[in-house]
Amino acid sequence: MSKNNASLLEAARSGDIKRVRTFLSTGASASVNDGDGTTALMFAANSGYTEIVKMLVESGANIDCKRKRYGLTALMLACAAKQLDIVRILISKGANVNAVNEDGSTALMIAALKGYSSIVQALIDAGANVNLQDKDNDTALELAVKQGHSGVVDILVKAGADVNIQDEQGETLLMLASEQGYLEVVKALLSSNIEVNEKNTDGDTALSIAAAGGHTSIVETLINKGADVNFQDNHGETPLHIAVVEGFSEIVELLLKAGADVNKRNNLGDTPILVAALQGYSNIIKALLEQGADLEVRNLSETPLTLAAIQGNVETLKVLLENGADANTQLQDGKIILIEATKRNFKTITQELLAHGANVNCKDENSATALMWATSLGYVKLVEVLLKAGADVNLKNRGGYTALMLAEFNGYPSIVKILKAAEERE
C-alpha cells in the first residue's frame, strides 16, 4: 500500500476531512482498504463522517466492496451504526440494498434487528427484499419480532413481509411475540392477514402460549381477533387448563367470558376444576363454578373435594363445601375423605368436613374410624376435635379394638386419659 493510500485510510478512520480531501486530490485511491478489507468508506460510514462519505463516493469509492471479516458492506455498517443520512447517500449512489454478508444477513435485517425504523423504511423504499432469509432462516420481520421492535414490525408488515412463516418446530411470529409478551408487536402482526389459530408441533397456538406466560392483555387481544378458546394441544390441554395450572385468574376470567368449556378433559382426564383443586386456587374454583363446572367430577377416583382435602388446601375445601360438595365423598378404592384428612393430621380440614355434615363415625375397609386413626397416630388435637363432633369411643375395628385399646397399645397416655373421660361421660 502506498504512503498516500495509507494516509487516506488513516484520515478517514479519524474523521479528518481536510486530510481526506488532500490525499484524494493527490491521487490516493478512494477504494483503499486495510489488511482486513476495511475500506476508507467503511470507516467513515461506521463512524458517521457524512462529509467524508460524500467525498469518497464522489471520488469513485467502491460502494459495495465487502470486508473480509463477516462480509460487511459500508451500507451494512452505516445501518448498524444508525447513520440514516449516510444510508441515504449510499443508496442514492447505487448501493446494493440486498447484498448479503457471510451470515446471509442484509442491511435490512441489521436495521430491523436494531430497531431502527427510519433506516428500515429507507431501505424498503430503495427496494430491499423484505422476505430474504439469513443462514438461520430468519427474515427481517422475524428478527424485529424477537427483539420486540413493534415500529419496525409495523413497517415490514405494511411492506408485504410474510407474517405466516414458521420454523422447524412450527413456531409462528405471532407465537414468538405472544411468548415474550410483546403486546404492540402482536397488534402489529394482527393488523395483517396472519393466521391466529396456527399450531406448532406441540399443538400450541399463540393463545395458549400467551396464557402460559400470563400475558393478560395479549390473551384479550387474541380473543378479540378470533382465537379459538376451546382448542386442545397434543396433551389435550385447552388454554383454560393452562391458565388454571399457572394460577392466572384474570386470564381464566377472560377465557370463561369468551366461552371456554369448563368441563373439557385433557388427555389425563382432568377438567379445569380438578386442576384448580389440586393447585389450591380457590378464587379460580369460584369462577369455574359460576360458569357451571361439575363439582363432583371424578378422575382416577378423585374429585375436586378429595384433591383439596388430601393436599391440605383449606380455603379451596371451604369453597367447594360451601358450594355443595359432598363431605362424605368416598374414593373409588373405598377410602373416605374424613379418614384421609385425619391420617394426614389436617385439623382444620377435618373440622370443615365435620361442620359440613361428614359422618364422624364412618369406617374404612377395616372398620376403623377417624377416631381410631387419630388415636393410633397420636394426634391429640384431632382426637379432641372428633370427640367434640360426637365420635363413638366404643366402636371396634375389624380386629376387635376400640380407640382406647389402640391408645393403650401404642403408648399414648394423654389420649388414654381423654378417651376414658369420654367413656365416663357416655
C-alpha positions as a LaTeX table, in Angstrom:
\begin{tabular}{lrrr}
\hline
Residue & $x$ (\AA) & $y$ (\AA) & $z$ (\AA) \\
\hline
Met1 & 0.00 & 0.00 & 0.00 \\
Ser2 & 1.38 & 3.41 & $-0.97$ \\
Lys3 & 2.02 & 6.02 & 1.67 \\
Asn4 & $-0.66$ & 8.24 & 0.13 \\
Asn5 & $-3.27$ & 5.47 & 0.33 \\
Ala6 & $-2.28$ & 4.57 & 3.88 \\
Ser7 & $-2.59$ & 8.22 & 4.89 \\
Leu8 & $-6.05$ & 8.46 & 3.32 \\
Leu9 & $-7.18$ & 5.38 & 5.20 \\
Glu10 & $-5.98$ & 6.82 & 8.50 \\
Ala11 & $-7.56$ & 10.20 & 7.79 \\
Ala12 & $-10.92$ & 8.54 & 7.03 \\
Arg13 & $-10.66$ & 6.44 & 10.18 \\
Ser14 & $-10.03$ & 9.52 & 12.35 \\
Gly15 & $-12.54$ & 11.77 & 10.61 \\
Asp16 & $-10.00$ & 14.32 & 9.34 \\
Ile17 & $-11.90$ & 15.94 & 6.44 \\
Lys18 & $-9.09$ & 18.23 & 5.34 \\
Arg19 & $-6.55$ & 15.44 & 5.08 \\
Val20 & $-9.02$ & 13.20 & 3.26 \\
Arg21 & $-9.60$ & 15.95 & 0.70 \\
Thr22 & $-5.85$ & 16.49 & 0.35 \\
Phe23 & $-4.97$ & 12.83 & $-0.19$ \\
Leu24 & $-7.80$ & 12.32 & $-2.67$ \\
Ser25 & $-6.64$ & 15.35 & $-4.64$ \\
Thr26 & $-3.10$ & 13.96 & $-4.77$ \\
Gly27 & $-4.14$ & 10.61 & $-6.25$ \\
Ala28 & $-4.98$ & 8.35 & $-3.29$ \\
Ser29 & $-7.46$ & 5.59 & $-4.16$ \\
Ala30 & $-10.98$ & 6.23 & $-2.83$ \\
Ser31 & $-11.38$ & 2.44 & $-2.57$ \\
Val32 & $-8.29$ & 1.85 & $-0.42$ \\
Asn33 & $-8.64$ & $-0.85$ & 2.26 \\
Asp34 & $-6.56$ & $-2.29$ & 5.08 \\
Gly35 & $-5.46$ & $-5.88$ & 5.64 \\
Asp36 & $-8.97$ & $-6.87$ & 6.79 \\
Gly37 & $-10.54$ & $-5.40$ & 3.71 \\
Thr38 & $-12.00$ & $-2.46$ & 5.61 \\
Thr39 & $-12.19$ & 0.48 & 3.23 \\
Ala40 & $-11.95$ & 4.18 & 3.95 \\
Leu41 & $-15.64$ & 4.36 & 3.08 \\
Met42 & $-16.47$ & 1.70 & 5.68 \\
Phe43 & $-14.57$ & 3.57 & 8.39 \\
Ala44 & $-16.37$ & 6.80 & 7.56 \\
Ala45 & $-19.79$ & 5.15 & 7.24 \\
Asn46 & $-19.44$ & 3.34 & 10.55 \\
Ser47 & $-18.32$ & 6.47 & 12.39 \\
Gly48 & $-20.88$ & 8.82 & 10.94 \\
Tyr49 & $-18.50$ & 11.02 & 8.99 \\
Thr50 & $-21.08$ & 12.16 & 6.46 \\
Glu51 & $-18.94$ & 14.66 & 4.54 \\
Ile52 & $-16.10$ & 12.18 & 4.19 \\
Val53 & $-18.55$ & 9.59 & 2.86 \\
Lys54 & $-19.70$ & 12.11 & 0.24 \\
Met55 & $-16.11$ & 12.86 & $-0.80$ \\
Leu56 & $-15.24$ & 9.19 & $-1.13$ \\
Val57 & $-18.29$ & 8.16 & $-3.17$ \\
Glu58 & $-17.91$ & 11.20 & $-5.43$ \\
Ser59 & $-14.30$ & 10.17 & $-5.95$ \\
Gly60 & $-15.38$ & 6.73 & $-7.15$ \\
Ala61 & $-15.15$ & 4.61 & $-3.99$ \\
Asn62 & $-16.36$ & 1.03 & $-4.43$ \\
Ile63 & $-19.65$ & 1.22 & $-2.53$ \\
Asp64 & $-20.46$ & $-2.49$ & $-2.44$ \\
Cys65 & $-17.00$ & $-3.76$ & $-1.55$ \\
Lys66 & $-17.19$ & $-6.38$ & 1.24 \\
Arg67 & $-14.89$ & $-6.53$ & 4.22 \\
Lys68 & $-13.01$ & $-9.79$ & 4.61 \\
Arg69 & $-14.35$ & $-10.31$ & 8.12 \\
Tyr70 & $-18.05$ & $-11.20$ & 8.04 \\
Gly71 & $-18.52$ & $-9.83$ & 4.52 \\
Leu72 & $-19.92$ & $-6.49$ & 5.67 \\
Thr73 & $-20.51$ & $-3.60$ & 3.28 \\
Ala74 & $-20.39$ & 0.13 & 4.00 \\
Leu75 & $-24.19$ & 0.19 & 3.85 \\
Met76 & $-24.48$ & $-2.56$ & 6.47 \\
Leu77 & $-22.05$ & $-0.72$ & 8.76 \\
Ala78 & $-23.99$ & 2.51 & 8.36 \\
Cys79 & $-27.23$ & 0.70 & 9.20 \\
Ala80 & $-25.73$ & $-0.93$ & 12.29 \\
Ala81 & $-24.40$ & 2.45 & 13.45 \\
Lys82 & $-27.78$ & 4.17 & 12.93 \\
Gln83 & $-26.37$ & 6.59 & 10.36 \\
Leu84 & $-29.53$ & 7.42 & 8.41 \\
Asp85 & $-28.01$ & 10.25 & 6.36 \\
Ile86 & $-25.15$ & 8.05 & 5.25 \\
Val87 & $-27.55$ & 5.23 & 4.43 \\
Arg88 & $-29.44$ & 7.62 & 2.16 \\
Ile89 & $-26.24$ & 8.82 & 0.50 \\
Leu90 & $-25.08$ & 5.26 & $-0.21$ \\
Ile91 & $-28.50$ & 4.29 & $-1.54$ \\
Ser92 & $-28.57$ & 7.35 & $-3.79$ \\
Lys93 & $-25.21$ & 6.29 & $-5.21$ \\
Gly94 & $-26.49$ & 2.83 & $-6.07$ \\
Ala95 & $-25.54$ & 0.72 & $-3.05$ \\
Asn96 & $-26.92$ & $-2.82$ & $-3.30$ \\
Val97 & $-29.62$ & $-2.93$ & $-0.61$ \\
Asn98 & $-29.95$ & $-6.72$ & $-0.96$ \\
Ala99 & $-26.27$ & $-7.61$ & $-0.59$ \\
Val100 & $-25.66$ & $-10.35$ & 1.99 \\
Asn101 & $-22.81$ & $-10.91$ & 4.43 \\
Glu102 & $-21.30$ & $-14.25$ & 5.49 \\
Asp103 & $-24.32$ & $-15.00$ & 7.70 \\
Gly104 & $-26.72$ & $-14.27$ & 4.90 \\
Ser105 & $-27.83$ & $-11.06$ & 6.59 \\
Thr106 & $-28.81$ & $-7.97$ & 4.64 \\
Ala107 & $-28.72$ & $-4.32$ & 5.60 \\
Leu108 & $-32.46$ & $-4.55$ & 6.20 \\
Met109 & $-32.02$ & $-7.41$ & 8.65 \\
Ile110 & $-29.36$ & $-5.47$ & 10.52 \\
Ala111 & $-31.56$ & $-2.39$ & 10.81 \\
Ala112 & $-34.59$ & $-4.50$ & 11.78 \\
Leu113 & $-32.62$ & $-6.29$ & 14.49 \\
Lys114 & $-31.51$ & $-2.96$ & 15.91 \\
Gly115 & $-34.99$ & $-1.47$ & 15.73 \\
Tyr116 & $-34.06$ & 1.45 & 13.50 \\
Ser117 & $-37.42$ & 2.24 & 11.92 \\
Ser118 & $-36.32$ & 5.15 & 9.74 \\
Ile119 & $-33.48$ & 3.15 & 8.23 \\
Val120 & $-35.77$ & 0.18 & 7.65 \\
Gln121 & $-38.19$ & 2.43 & 5.79 \\
Ala122 & $-35.39$ & 3.97 & 3.71 \\
Leu123 & $-34.14$ & 0.52 & 2.69 \\
Ile124 & $-37.64$ & $-0.67$ & 1.79 \\
Asp125 & $-38.22$ & 2.47 & $-0.26$ \\
Ala126 & $-35.00$ & 1.64 & $-2.09$ \\
Gly127 & $-36.23$ & $-1.84$ & $-3.00$ \\
Ala128 & $-34.95$ & $-4.02$ & $-0.15$ \\
Asn129 & $-36.42$ & $-7.53$ & $-0.29$ \\
Val130 & $-38.41$ & $-7.93$ & 2.93 \\
Asn131 & $-38.63$ & $-11.73$ & 2.69 \\
Leu132 & $-34.99$ & $-12.73$ & 2.28 \\
Gln133 & $-33.74$ & $-15.23$ & 4.89 \\
Asp134 & $-30.33$ & $-15.45$ & 6.52 \\
Lys135 & $-28.48$ & $-18.70$ & 7.19 \\
Asp136 & $-30.60$ & $-19.23$ & 10.32 \\
Asn137 & $-33.70$ & $-18.89$ & 8.15 \\
Asp138 & $-34.63$ & $-15.63$ & 9.88 \\
Thr139 & $-36.23$ & $-12.80$ & 7.94 \\
Ala140 & $-36.01$ & $-9.13$ & 8.85 \\
Leu141 & $-39.52$ & $-9.39$ & 10.27 \\
Glu142 & $-38.65$ & $-12.35$ & 12.47 \\
Leu143 & $-35.60$ & $-10.55$ & 13.83 \\
Ala144 & $-37.69$ & $-7.49$ & 14.65 \\
Val145 & $-40.36$ & $-9.63$ & 16.32 \\
Lys146 & $-37.81$ & $-11.42$ & 18.50 \\
Gln147 & $-36.47$ & $-8.09$ & 19.73 \\
Gly148 & $-39.90$ & $-6.57$ & 20.29 \\
His149 & $-39.44$ & $-3.72$ & 17.81 \\
Ser150 & $-43.11$ & $-3.02$ & 17.13 \\
Gly151 & $-42.47$ & 0.03 & 14.94 \\
Val152 & $-40.23$ & $-1.97$ & 12.63 \\
Val153 & $-42.70$ & $-4.85$ & 12.60 \\
Asp154 & $-45.47$ & $-2.48$ & 11.55 \\
Ile155 & $-43.36$ & $-1.11$ & 8.68 \\
Leu156 & $-42.37$ & $-4.56$ & 7.45 \\
Val157 & $-45.92$ & $-5.90$ & 7.65 \\
Lys158 & $-47.20$ & $-2.98$ & 5.60 \\
Ala159 & $-44.40$ & $-3.61$ & 3.10 \\
Gly160 & $-45.63$ & $-7.15$ & 2.49 \\
Ala161 & $-43.37$ & $-9.21$ & 4.73 \\
Asp162 & $-44.57$ & $-12.80$ & 5.15 \\
Val163 & $-46.30$ & $-12.92$ & 8.56 \\
Asn164 & $-47.14$ & $-16.63$ & 8.46 \\
Ile165 & $-43.66$ & $-18.14$ & 8.29 \\
Gln166 & $-42.92$ & $-21.00$ & 10.71 \\
Asp167 & $-39.70$ & $-22.52$ & 11.98 \\
Glu168 & $-38.92$ & $-26.25$ & 12.21 \\
Gln169 & $-40.99$ & $-26.53$ & 15.39 \\
Gly170 & $-43.90$ & $-24.81$ & 13.74 \\
Glu171 & $-43.45$ & $-21.64$ & 15.77 \\
Thr172 & $-45.05$ & $-18.61$ & 14.14 \\
Leu173 & $-44.14$ & $-14.97$ & 14.57 \\
Leu174 & $-47.36$ & $-14.46$ & 16.49 \\
Met175 & $-46.34$ & $-17.22$ & 18.90 \\
Leu176 & $-42.90$ & $-15.67$ & 19.40 \\
Ala177 & $-44.39$ & $-12.26$ & 20.18 \\
Ser178 & $-47.04$ & $-13.78$ & 22.46 \\
Glu179 & $-44.46$ & $-15.77$ & 24.40 \\
Gln180 & $-42.31$ & $-12.70$ & 25.02 \\
Gly181 & $-45.25$ & $-10.53$ & 26.00 \\
Tyr182 & $-44.77$ & $-8.04$ & 23.18 \\
Leu183 & $-48.30$ & $-6.63$ & 23.02 \\
Glu184 & $-47.62$ & $-3.95$ & 20.42 \\
Val185 & $-45.84$ & $-6.46$ & 18.20 \\
Val186 & $-48.83$ & $-8.79$ & 18.49 \\
Lys187 & $-51.13$ & $-5.94$ & 17.47 \\
Ala188 & $-48.93$ & $-5.08$ & 14.50 \\
Leu189 & $-48.95$ & $-8.69$ & 13.32 \\
Leu190 & $-52.70$ & $-8.98$ & 13.78 \\
Ser191 & $-53.22$ & $-5.99$ & 11.50 \\
Ser192 & $-52.23$ & $-8.29$ & 8.63 \\
Asn193 & $-53.75$ & $-11.50$ & 7.28 \\
Ile194 & $-51.97$ & $-13.61$ & 9.89 \\
Glu195 & $-53.45$ & $-16.97$ & 10.90 \\
Val196 & $-54.32$ & $-16.53$ & 14.59 \\
Asn197 & $-55.07$ & $-20.22$ & 15.29 \\
Glu198 & $-52.00$ & $-21.78$ & 13.68 \\
Lys199 & $-50.46$ & $-24.60$ & 15.75 \\
Asn200 & $-46.85$ & $-25.59$ & 16.34 \\
Thr201 & $-45.63$ & $-29.19$ & 16.53 \\
Asp202 & $-46.75$ & $-29.41$ & 20.18 \\
Gly203 & $-50.22$ & $-28.31$ & 19.21 \\
Asp204 & $-49.86$ & $-24.92$ & 20.88 \\
Thr205 & $-51.33$ & $-21.72$ & 19.47 \\
Ala206 & $-50.43$ & $-18.12$ & 20.22 \\
Leu207 & $-53.34$ & $-18.04$ & 22.68 \\
Ser208 & $-52.16$ & $-21.00$ & 24.74 \\
Ile209 & $-48.62$ & $-19.63$ & 24.74 \\
Ala210 & $-49.82$ & $-16.21$ & 25.90 \\
Ala211 & $-51.95$ & $-17.87$ & 28.58 \\
Ala212 & $-48.99$ & $-19.89$ & 29.83 \\
Gly213 & $-46.91$ & $-16.74$ & 30.09 \\
Gly214 & $-49.54$ & $-14.78$ & 31.98 \\
His215 & $-49.79$ & $-12.12$ & 29.30 \\
Thr216 & $-53.33$ & $-10.97$ & 30.02 \\
Ser217 & $-53.54$ & $-8.13$ & 27.50 \\
Ile218 & $-52.25$ & $-10.35$ & 24.72 \\
Val219 & $-54.78$ & $-13.05$ & 25.60 \\
Glu220 & $-57.55$ & $-10.48$ & 25.41 \\
Thr221 & $-56.25$ & $-9.12$ & 22.10 \\
Leu222 & $-56.04$ & $-12.59$ & 20.56 \\
Ile223 & $-59.53$ & $-13.49$ & 21.72 \\
Asn224 & $-60.88$ & $-10.30$ & 20.18 \\
Lys225 & $-59.23$ & $-11.33$ & 16.91 \\
Gly226 & $-60.97$ & $-14.69$ & 16.87 \\
Ala227 & $-58.57$ & $-17.00$ & 18.69 \\
Asp228 & $-60.17$ & $-20.37$ & 19.48 \\
Val229 & $-60.57$ & $-20.67$ & 23.26 \\
Asn230 & $-61.53$ & $-24.35$ & 23.18 \\
Phe231 & $-58.82$ & $-25.92$ & 21.03 \\
Gln232 & $-56.73$ & $-28.69$ & 22.62 \\
Asp233 & $-52.99$ & $-29.17$ & 22.25 \\
Asn234 & $-51.23$ & $-32.52$ & 21.88 \\
His235 & $-51.81$ & $-33.19$ & 25.59 \\
Gly236 & $-55.47$ & $-32.31$ & 25.40 \\
Glu237 & $-54.87$ & $-29.07$ & 27.28 \\
Thr238 & $-57.08$ & $-26.11$ & 26.49 \\
Pro239 & $-56.00$ & $-22.52$ & 27.12 \\
Leu240 & $-58.24$ & $-22.69$ & 30.21 \\
His241 & $-56.36$ & $-25.72$ & 31.56 \\
Ile242 & $-53.09$ & $-23.89$ & 31.03 \\
Ala243 & $-54.23$ & $-20.67$ & 32.71 \\
Val244 & $-55.61$ & $-22.65$ & 35.66 \\
Val245 & $-52.38$ & $-24.60$ & 36.13 \\
Glu246 & $-50.42$ & $-21.35$ & 36.31 \\
Gly247 & $-52.97$ & $-19.67$ & 38.58 \\
Phe248 & $-53.63$ & $-16.73$ & 36.26 \\
Ser249 & $-57.11$ & $-15.80$ & 37.48 \\
Glu250 & $-57.54$ & $-12.77$ & 35.19 \\
Ile251 & $-56.82$ & $-14.89$ & 32.14 \\
Val252 & $-59.20$ & $-17.56$ & 33.42 \\
Glu253 & $-61.92$ & $-14.90$ & 33.64 \\
Leu254 & $-61.20$ & $-13.72$ & 30.08 \\
Leu255 & $-61.37$ & $-17.24$ & 28.71 \\
Leu256 & $-64.59$ & $-18.03$ & 30.56 \\
Lys257 & $-66.16$ & $-14.82$ & 29.31 \\
Ala258 & $-65.19$ & $-15.86$ & 25.78 \\
Gly259 & $-66.96$ & $-19.20$ & 26.14 \\
Ala260 & $-64.24$ & $-21.59$ & 27.30 \\
Asp261 & $-65.59$ & $-25.07$ & 28.11 \\
Val262 & $-65.27$ & $-25.51$ & 31.89 \\
Asn263 & $-65.75$ & $-29.28$ & 31.78 \\
Lys264 & $-63.45$ & $-30.30$ & 28.96 \\
Arg265 & $-60.97$ & $-33.03$ & 29.95 \\
Asn266 & $-57.31$ & $-33.21$ & 28.95 \\
Asn267 & $-55.59$ & $-36.44$ & 27.96 \\
Leu268 & $-55.09$ & $-37.32$ & 31.63 \\
Gly269 & $-58.80$ & $-36.95$ & 32.27 \\
Asp270 & $-58.57$ & $-33.73$ & 34.27 \\
Thr271 & $-61.04$ & $-30.88$ & 33.92 \\
Pro272 & $-60.01$ & $-27.34$ & 34.89 \\
Ile273 & $-61.68$ & $-27.58$ & 38.31 \\
Leu274 & $-59.73$ & $-30.73$ & 39.18 \\
Val275 & $-56.53$ & $-28.91$ & 38.29 \\
Ala276 & $-57.55$ & $-25.87$ & 40.33 \\
Ala277 & $-58.41$ & $-28.03$ & 43.34 \\
Leu278 & $-55.06$ & $-29.79$ & 43.16 \\
Gln279 & $-53.22$ & $-26.46$ & 42.99 \\
Gly280 & $-55.34$ & $-24.84$ & 45.69 \\
Tyr281 & $-56.66$ & $-21.92$ & 43.65 \\
Ser282 & $-59.90$ & $-21.11$ & 45.48 \\
Asn283 & $-60.70$ & $-17.93$ & 43.54 \\
Ile284 & $-60.36$ & $-19.77$ & 40.25 \\
Ile285 & $-62.62$ & $-22.53$ & 41.54 \\
Lys286 & $-65.27$ & $-19.91$ & 42.33 \\
Ala287 & $-65.06$ & $-18.57$ & 38.79 \\
Leu288 & $-65.30$ & $-22.06$ & 37.31 \\
Leu289 & $-68.29$ & $-22.97$ & 39.46 \\
Glu290 & $-70.09$ & $-19.79$ & 38.41 \\
Gln291 & $-69.76$ & $-20.98$ & 34.81 \\
Gly292 & $-71.14$ & $-24.44$ & 35.52 \\
Ala293 & $-68.10$ & $-26.54$ & 36.36 \\
Asp294 & $-69.03$ & $-30.05$ & 37.55 \\
Leu295 & $-68.44$ & $-30.04$ & 41.31 \\
Glu296 & $-68.45$ & $-33.83$ & 41.63 \\
Val297 & $-66.41$ & $-34.68$ & 38.52 \\
Arg298 & $-64.06$ & $-37.63$ & 39.04 \\
Asn299 & $-60.74$ & $-38.66$ & 37.59 \\
Leu300 & $-58.88$ & $-41.73$ & 38.86 \\
Ser301 & $-61.39$ & $-41.76$ & 41.76 \\
Glu302 & $-60.50$ & $-38.21$ & 42.80 \\
Thr303 & $-62.98$ & $-35.34$ & 42.99 \\
Pro304 & $-62.15$ & $-31.67$ & 43.49 \\
Leu305 & $-63.02$ & $-32.08$ & 47.18 \\
Thr306 & $-60.81$ & $-35.11$ & 47.74 \\
Leu307 & $-57.90$ & $-33.39$ & 46.00 \\
Ala308 & $-58.30$ & $-30.27$ & 48.12 \\
Ala309 & $-58.54$ & $-32.31$ & 51.30 \\
Ile310 & $-55.57$ & $-34.54$ & 50.60 \\
Gln311 & $-53.43$ & $-31.55$ & 49.56 \\
Gly312 & $-54.40$ & $-29.66$ & 52.71 \\
Asn313 & $-55.89$ & $-26.73$ & 50.80 \\
Val314 & $-58.24$ & $-25.33$ & 53.42 \\
Glu315 & $-59.64$ & $-22.34$ & 51.52 \\
Thr316 & $-60.26$ & $-24.45$ & 48.44 \\
Leu317 & $-62.03$ & $-27.07$ & 50.54 \\
Lys318 & $-64.24$ & $-24.39$ & 52.10 \\
Val319 & $-65.27$ & $-23.03$ & 48.71 \\
Leu320 & $-66.16$ & $-26.50$ & 47.47 \\
Leu321 & $-68.14$ & $-27.40$ & 50.59 \\
Glu322 & $-69.97$ & $-24.07$ & 50.58 \\
Asn323 & $-71.00$ & $-24.75$ & 47.00 \\
Gly324 & $-72.46$ & $-28.13$ & 47.84 \\
Ala325 & $-69.65$ & $-30.66$ & 47.61 \\
Asp326 & $-70.48$ & $-33.87$ & 49.47 \\
Ala327 & $-68.46$ & $-34.05$ & 52.70 \\
Asn328 & $-69.00$ & $-37.82$ & 52.76 \\
Thr329 & $-67.40$ & $-38.38$ & 49.39 \\
Gln330 & $-65.72$ & $-41.75$ & 49.02 \\
Leu331 & $-62.92$ & $-42.56$ & 46.65 \\
Gln332 & $-63.48$ & $-45.45$ & 44.28 \\
Asp333 & $-60.94$ & $-47.53$ & 46.21 \\
Gly334 & $-63.11$ & $-47.26$ & 49.31 \\
Lys335 & $-61.10$ & $-44.59$ & 51.07 \\
Ile336 & $-63.13$ & $-41.97$ & 52.91 \\
Ile337 & $-62.22$ & $-38.31$ & 52.76 \\
Leu338 & $-62.65$ & $-37.62$ & 56.50 \\
Ile339 & $-60.38$ & $-40.51$ & 57.40 \\
Glu340 & $-57.78$ & $-39.49$ & 54.81 \\
Ala341 & $-57.69$ & $-35.97$ & 56.26 \\
Thr342 & $-57.34$ & $-37.42$ & 59.75 \\
Lys343 & $-54.43$ & $-39.63$ & 58.71 \\
Arg344 & $-52.61$ & $-36.52$ & 57.50 \\
Asn345 & $-53.28$ & $-34.63$ & 60.75 \\
Phe346 & $-55.20$ & $-31.92$ & 58.89 \\
Lys347 & $-57.10$ & $-30.49$ & 61.85 \\
Thr348 & $-58.80$ & $-27.57$ & 60.09 \\
Ile349 & $-59.80$ & $-29.70$ & 57.11 \\
Thr350 & $-61.26$ & $-32.31$ & 59.44 \\
Gln351 & $-63.22$ & $-29.61$ & 61.26 \\
Glu352 & $-64.56$ & $-28.19$ & 58.00 \\
Leu353 & $-65.67$ & $-31.62$ & 56.79 \\
Leu354 & $-67.44$ & $-32.30$ & 60.08 \\
Ala355 & $-69.08$ & $-28.87$ & 60.02 \\
His356 & $-70.48$ & $-29.67$ & 56.59 \\
Gly357 & $-72.00$ & $-32.99$ & 57.51 \\
Ala358 & $-69.23$ & $-35.57$ & 57.32 \\
Asn359 & $-70.12$ & $-38.73$ & 59.25 \\
Val360 & $-67.78$ & $-38.69$ & 62.23 \\
Asn361 & $-68.23$ & $-42.45$ & 62.73 \\
Cys362 & $-67.66$ & $-43.53$ & 59.15 \\
Lys363 & $-65.49$ & $-46.62$ & 58.75 \\
Asp364 & $-62.82$ & $-47.65$ & 56.26 \\
Glu365 & $-62.38$ & $-51.09$ & 54.73 \\
Asn366 & $-61.02$ & $-52.38$ & 58.06 \\
Ser367 & $-63.89$ & $-50.87$ & 60.03 \\
Ala368 & $-61.52$ & $-48.29$ & 61.51 \\
Thr369 & $-62.98$ & $-44.87$ & 62.28 \\
Ala370 & $-61.31$ & $-41.47$ & 62.08 \\
Leu371 & $-61.03$ & $-41.52$ & 65.88 \\
Met372 & $-59.15$ & $-44.82$ & 65.74 \\
Trp373 & $-56.73$ & $-43.42$ & 63.18 \\
Ala374 & $-56.15$ & $-40.22$ & 65.17 \\
Thr375 & $-55.56$ & $-42.32$ & 68.28 \\
Ser376 & $-53.18$ & $-44.76$ & 66.59 \\
Leu377 & $-51.11$ & $-41.90$ & 65.18 \\
Gly378 & $-51.01$ & $-39.90$ & 68.40 \\
Tyr379 & $-52.87$ & $-36.85$ & 67.11 \\
Val380 & $-54.19$ & $-35.45$ & 70.42 \\
Lys381 & $-55.84$ & $-32.35$ & 68.98 \\
Leu382 & $-57.65$ & $-34.36$ & 66.34 \\
Val383 & $-58.89$ & $-36.82$ & 68.95 \\
Glu384 & $-60.43$ & $-33.88$ & 70.80 \\
Val385 & $-61.99$ & $-32.50$ & 67.61 \\
Leu386 & $-63.53$ & $-35.84$ & 66.71 \\
Leu387 & $-64.88$ & $-36.47$ & 70.21 \\
Lys388 & $-66.41$ & $-32.99$ & 70.28 \\
Ala389 & $-68.15$ & $-33.85$ & 67.00 \\
Gly390 & $-69.67$ & $-36.95$ & 68.56 \\
Ala391 & $-67.23$ & $-39.73$ & 67.72 \\
Asp392 & $-68.26$ & $-43.05$ & 69.32 \\
Val393 & $-65.44$ & $-44.27$ & 71.60 \\
Asn394 & $-66.93$ & $-47.76$ & 71.87 \\
Leu395 & $-66.83$ & $-48.72$ & 68.21 \\
Lys396 & $-64.49$ & $-51.56$ & 67.27 \\
Asn397 & $-62.45$ & $-52.19$ & 64.17 \\
Arg398 & $-62.27$ & $-55.49$ & 62.32 \\
Gly399 & $-59.69$ & $-56.73$ & 64.82 \\
Gly400 & $-61.99$ & $-56.00$ & 67.74 \\
Tyr401 & $-60.04$ & $-52.99$ & 69.03 \\
Thr402 & $-61.59$ & $-49.76$ & 70.30 \\
Ala403 & $-59.87$ & $-46.39$ & 70.12 \\
Leu404 & $-58.95$ & $-46.68$ & 73.81 \\
Met405 & $-57.31$ & $-50.06$ & 73.26 \\
Leu406 & $-55.27$ & $-48.63$ & 70.41 \\
Ala407 & $-54.15$ & $-45.68$ & 72.55 \\
Glu408 & $-53.04$ & $-48.01$ & 75.33 \\
Phe409 & $-51.31$ & $-50.35$ & 72.89 \\
Asn410 & $-49.40$ & $-47.52$ & 71.21 \\
Gly411 & $-48.44$ & $-45.83$ & 74.48 \\
Tyr412 & $-50.27$ & $-42.51$ & 74.28 \\
Pro413 & $-51.20$ & $-41.79$ & 77.94 \\
Ser414 & $-52.65$ & $-38.34$ & 77.24 \\
Ile415 & $-55.02$ & $-39.81$ & 74.66 \\
Val416 & $-55.89$ & $-42.69$ & 77.01 \\
Lys417 & $-56.91$ & $-40.11$ & 79.62 \\
Ile418 & $-59.06$ & $-38.18$ & 77.12 \\
Leu419 & $-60.79$ & $-41.34$ & 75.87 \\
Lys420 & $-61.52$ & $-42.66$ & 79.37 \\
Ala421 & $-63.07$ & $-39.33$ & 80.28 \\
Ala422 & $-65.21$ & $-39.56$ & 77.16 \\
Glu423 & $-66.30$ & $-43.09$ & 78.10 \\
Glu424 & $-67.35$ & $-41.93$ & 81.53 \\
Arg425 & $-69.43$ & $-39.15$ & 80.03 \\
Glu426 & $-71.25$ & $-41.67$ & 77.89 \\
\hline
\end{tabular}
